[in-house]
PDB file of C-alpha atoms in Angstrom:
ATOM      1  CA  MET A   1      79.298   8.346 110.057  1.00  0.00           C
ATOM      2  CA  PRO A   2      79.968  12.085 109.717  1.00  0.00           C
ATOM      3  CA  LEU A   3      79.723  11.640 105.980  1.00  0.00           C
ATOM      4  CA  LEU A   4      76.298  10.037 106.314  1.00  0.00           C
ATOM      5  CA  TRP A   5      75.216  12.772 108.667  1.00  0.00           C
ATOM      6  CA  ILE A   6      76.395  15.461 106.184  1.00  0.00           C
ATOM      7  CA  LEU A   7      74.607  13.736 103.315  1.00  0.00           C
ATOM      8  CA  LYS A   8      71.443  13.450 105.353  1.00  0.00           C
ATOM      9  CA  TYR A   9      71.357  17.038 106.678  1.00  0.00           C
ATOM     10  CA  TRP A  10      73.071  18.971 103.880  1.00  0.00           C
ATOM     11  CA  LYS A  11      69.929  20.918 103.008  1.00  0.00           C
ATOM     12  CA  ILE A  12      69.638  22.280 106.546  1.00  0.00           C
ATOM     13  CA  GLY A  13      73.352  23.174 106.529  1.00  0.00           C
ATOM     14  CA  ALA A  14      73.047  24.885 103.175  1.00  0.00           C
ATOM     15  CA  LEU A  15      69.982  26.751 104.366  1.00  0.00           C
ATOM     16  CA  ALA A  16      71.800  27.844 107.548  1.00  0.00           C
ATOM     17  CA  ALA A  17      74.848  28.926 105.531  1.00  0.00           C
ATOM     18  CA  LEU A  18      72.616  30.810 103.118  1.00  0.00           C
ATOM     19  CA  LEU A  19      70.799  32.475 106.016  1.00  0.00           C
ATOM     20  CA  ALA A  20      74.114  33.384 107.686  1.00  0.00           C
ATOM     21  CA  ALA A  21      75.423  34.813 104.398  1.00  0.00           C
ATOM     22  CA  ALA A  22      72.239  36.857 103.978  1.00  0.00           C
ATOM     23  CA  LEU A  23      72.508  38.219 107.523  1.00  0.00           C
ATOM     24  CA  ILE A  24      76.182  39.108 107.053  1.00  0.00           C
ATOM     25  CA  TYR A  25      75.405  40.693 103.671  1.00  0.00           C
ATOM     26  CA  ARG A  26      72.556  42.681 105.275  1.00  0.00           C
ATOM     27  CA  GLU A  27      74.856  43.946 108.040  1.00  0.00           C
ATOM     28  CA  VAL A  28      77.421  45.043 105.466  1.00  0.00           C
ATOM     29  CA  LEU A  29      74.726  46.786 103.411  1.00  0.00           C
ATOM     30  CA  VAL A  30      73.215  48.509 106.457  1.00  0.00           C
ATOM     31  CA  ASP A  31      76.652  49.754 107.502  1.00  0.00           C
ATOM     32  CA  GLN A  32      77.372  51.032 103.985  1.00  0.00           C
ATOM     33  CA  ARG A  33      73.921  52.638 103.828  1.00  0.00           C
ATOM     34  CA  ASP A  34      74.453  54.473 107.098  1.00  0.00           C
ATOM     35  CA  ALA A  35      77.901  55.655 105.970  1.00  0.00           C
ATOM     36  CA  ALA A  36      76.428  56.847 102.656  1.00  0.00           C
ATOM     37  CA  ARG A  37      73.646  58.726 104.452  1.00  0.00           C
ATOM     38  CA  ALA A  38      76.177  60.439 106.705  1.00  0.00           C
ATOM     39  CA  GLN A  39      78.244  61.356 103.674  1.00  0.00           C
ATOM     40  CA  VAL A  40      75.157  62.745 101.889  1.00  0.00           C
ATOM     41  CA  THR A  41      74.323  64.864 104.938  1.00  0.00           C
ATOM     42  CA  THR A  42      77.883  66.248 105.089  1.00  0.00           C
ATOM     43  CA  LEU A  43      77.972  66.944 101.351  1.00  0.00           C
ATOM     44  CA  THR A  44      74.543  68.616 101.483  1.00  0.00           C
ATOM     45  CA  GLU A  45      75.738  70.948 104.248  1.00  0.00           C
ATOM     46  CA  GLN A  46      78.920  71.719 102.298  1.00  0.00           C
ATOM     47  CA  CYS A  47      76.876  72.395  99.162  1.00  0.00           C
ATOM     48  CA  GLY A  48      74.667  74.853 101.055  1.00  0.00           C
ATOM     49  CA  ALA A  49      77.708  76.653 102.455  1.00  0.00           C
ATOM     50  CA  LEU A  50      79.278  76.815  98.999  1.00  0.00           C
ATOM     51  CA  GLN A  51      76.071  78.173  97.470  1.00  0.00           C
ATOM     52  CA  GLU A  52      75.970  80.903 100.124  1.00  0.00           C
ATOM     53  CA  SER A  53      79.601  81.689  99.372  1.00  0.00           C
ATOM     54  CA  VAL A  54      78.896  81.867  95.643  1.00  0.00           C
ATOM     55  CA  THR A  55      75.948  84.197  96.251  1.00  0.00           C
ATOM     56  CA  ALA A  56      78.071  86.451  98.457  1.00  0.00           C
ATOM     57  CA  MET A  57      80.835  86.456  95.839  1.00  0.00           C
ATOM     58  CA  ARG A  58      78.370  87.363  93.081  1.00  0.00           C
ATOM     59  CA  LEU A  59      77.072  90.268  95.151  1.00  0.00           C
ATOM     60  CA  ALA A  60      80.623  91.452  95.841  1.00  0.00           C
ATOM     61  CA  VAL A  61      81.503  91.225  92.146  1.00  0.00           C
ATOM     62  CA  ALA A  62      78.350  93.171  91.243  1.00  0.00           C
ATOM     63  CA  ARG A  63      79.255  95.900  93.773  1.00  0.00           C
ATOM     64  CA  GLN A  64      82.807  96.088  92.443  1.00  0.00           C
ATOM     65  CA  ASN A  65      81.581  96.232  88.837  1.00  0.00           C
ATOM     66  CA  ALA A  66      79.217  99.063  89.767  1.00  0.00           C
ATOM     67  CA  ALA A  67      82.064 100.925  91.485  1.00  0.00           C
ATOM     68  CA  VAL A  68      84.319 100.445  88.458  1.00  0.00           C
ATOM     69  CA  ALA A  69      81.549 101.643  86.133  1.00  0.00           C
ATOM     70  CA  ALA A  70      81.001 104.722  88.312  1.00  0.00           C
ATOM     71  CA  LEU A  71      84.730 105.480  88.303  1.00  0.00           C
ATOM     72  CA  ALA A  72      84.875 105.017  84.543  1.00  0.00           C
ATOM     73  CA  ALA A  73      81.928 107.408  84.100  1.00  0.00           C
ATOM     74  CA  LYS A  74      83.623 109.978  86.348  1.00  0.00           C
ATOM     75  CA  ALA A  75      86.860 109.573  84.399  1.00  0.00           C
ATOM     76  CA  ARG A  76      85.042 110.083  81.093  1.00  0.00           C
ATOM     77  CA  ALA A  77      83.282 113.171  82.491  1.00  0.00           C
ATOM     78  CA  ALA A  78      86.561 114.580  83.823  1.00  0.00           C
ATOM     79  CA  ASP A  79      88.235 113.913  80.470  1.00  0.00           C
ATOM     80  CA  ALA A  80      85.413 115.652  78.602  1.00  0.00           C
ATOM     81  CA  ALA A  81      85.573 118.613  80.996  1.00  0.00           C
ATOM     82  CA  ALA A  82      89.349 118.840  80.579  1.00  0.00           C
ATOM     83  CA  ARG A  83      88.994 118.749  76.800  1.00  0.00           C
ATOM     84  CA  ALA A  84      86.340 121.480  76.937  1.00  0.00           C
ATOM     85  CA  ARG A  85      88.587 123.627  79.171  1.00  0.00           C
ATOM     86  CA  GLU A  86      91.505 122.999  76.830  1.00  0.00           C
ATOM     87  CA  THR A  87      89.444 123.997  73.788  1.00  0.00           C
ATOM     88  CA  GLU A  88      88.184 127.109  75.563  1.00  0.00           C
ATOM     89  CA  ALA A  89      91.726 128.035  76.647  1.00  0.00           C
ATOM     90  CA  ASP A  90      92.967 127.519  73.085  1.00  0.00           C
ATOM     91  CA  GLN A  91      90.229 129.777  71.742  1.00  0.00           C
ATOM     92  CA  ARG A  92      90.865 132.459  74.372  1.00  0.00           C
ATOM     93  CA  GLY A  93      94.608 132.255  73.737  1.00  0.00           C
ATOM     94  CA  ALA A  94      94.121 132.537  69.972  1.00  0.00           C
ATOM     95  CA  ALA A  95      91.804 135.530  70.416  1.00  0.00           C
ATOM     96  CA  LEU A  96      94.256 137.190  72.797  1.00  0.00           C
ATOM     97  CA  MET A  97      97.095 136.514  70.376  1.00  0.00           C
ATOM     98  CA  ARG A  98      95.145 138.106  67.492  1.00  0.00           C
ATOM     99  CA  THR A  99      94.382 141.167  69.644  1.00  0.00           C
ATOM    100  CA  ASN A 100      97.994 141.515  70.739  1.00  0.00           C
ATOM    101  CA  LEU A 101      99.269 141.067  67.188  1.00  0.00           C
ATOM    102  CA  LYS A 102      96.976 143.890  66.066  1.00  0.00           C
ATOM    103  CA  LEU A 103      98.310 146.102  68.869  1.00  0.00           C
ATOM    104  CA  ALA A 104     101.887 145.185  68.071  1.00  0.00           C
ATOM    105  CA  ARG A 105     101.360 146.056  64.395  1.00  0.00           C
ATOM    106  CA  ARG A 106      99.815 149.364  65.363  1.00  0.00           C
ATOM    107  CA  LEU A 107     102.749 150.126  67.641  1.00  0.00           C
ATOM    108  CA  ARG A 108     105.238 149.100  65.016  1.00  0.00           C
ATOM    109  CA  ASN A 109     103.550 151.315  62.451  1.00  0.00           C
ATOM    110  CA  ALA A 110     102.855 154.131  64.907  1.00  0.00           C
ATOM    111  CA  SER A 111     104.695 157.367  64.473  1.00  0.00           C
ATOM    112  CA  ILE A 112     106.259 158.038  67.863  1.00  0.00           C
ATOM    113  CA  PRO A 113     107.926 161.438  68.006  1.00  0.00           C
ATOM    114  CA  GLY A 114     111.704 161.277  68.211  1.00  0.00           C
ATOM    115  CA  ASP A 115     112.159 163.583  71.171  1.00  0.00           C
ATOM    116  CA  CYS A 116     111.584 162.514  74.769  1.00  0.00           C
ATOM    117  CA  ALA A 117     108.767 164.922  75.538  1.00  0.00           C
ATOM    118  CA  GLY A 118     106.894 163.925  72.362  1.00  0.00           C
ATOM    119  CA  ALA A 119     107.273 160.237  73.165  1.00  0.00           C
ATOM    120  CA  ILE A 120     105.910 160.844  76.691  1.00  0.00           C
ATOM    121  CA  ARG A 121     102.919 162.720  75.327  1.00  0.00           C
ATOM    122  CA  TRP A 122     102.301 159.971  72.792  1.00  0.00           C
ATOM    123  CA  GLY A 123     102.504 157.314  75.572  1.00  0.00           C
ATOM    124  CA  ASN A 124     100.200 159.283  77.877  1.00  0.00           C
ATOM    125  CA  ALA A 125      97.642 159.662  75.098  1.00  0.00           C
ATOM    126  CA  ARG A 126      97.626 155.932  74.445  1.00  0.00           C
ATOM    127  CA  GLY A 127      98.035 154.848  78.066  1.00  0.00           C
ATOM    128  CA  PRO A 128      94.700 153.041  78.399  1.00  0.00           C
ATOM    129  CA  GLU A 129      95.275 151.178  75.149  1.00  0.00           C
ATOM    130  CA  LEU A 130      98.866 150.270  76.073  1.00  0.00           C
ATOM    131  CA  GLY A 131      97.743 149.209  79.575  1.00  0.00           C
ATOM    132  CA  THR A 132      95.611 146.372  78.143  1.00  0.00           C
ATOM    133  CA  TRP A 133      98.687 144.442  77.128  1.00  0.00           C
TER     134      TRP A 133
END
């Protein structure tokens, strides 16, 4: 008897099973859809926060690069100024050395009297010149 009943109403049973499977499948899909939407919302918020962070980092890097460039320019200017001062000091030193060598040669070749009084007179006469040393 149950076998006859199954054979007679199998189409209705299959249709009910198919309908139940479709409803279960729909519930699973709706649940997965809702979970995916929640995940998309979370990821979208995280993406926005990361983009803000990247923008802030780019601005910070640009500020630091500008500061480094300014320091490098100041260092180059200070180096150039130091080189100019060094060149000027070298030139002044060389000129002073030439002047002093001339004076030293003149003193070496000068005829200073042998007695004390003569040497004092000679020194007094050339006092301004000797005082420039």
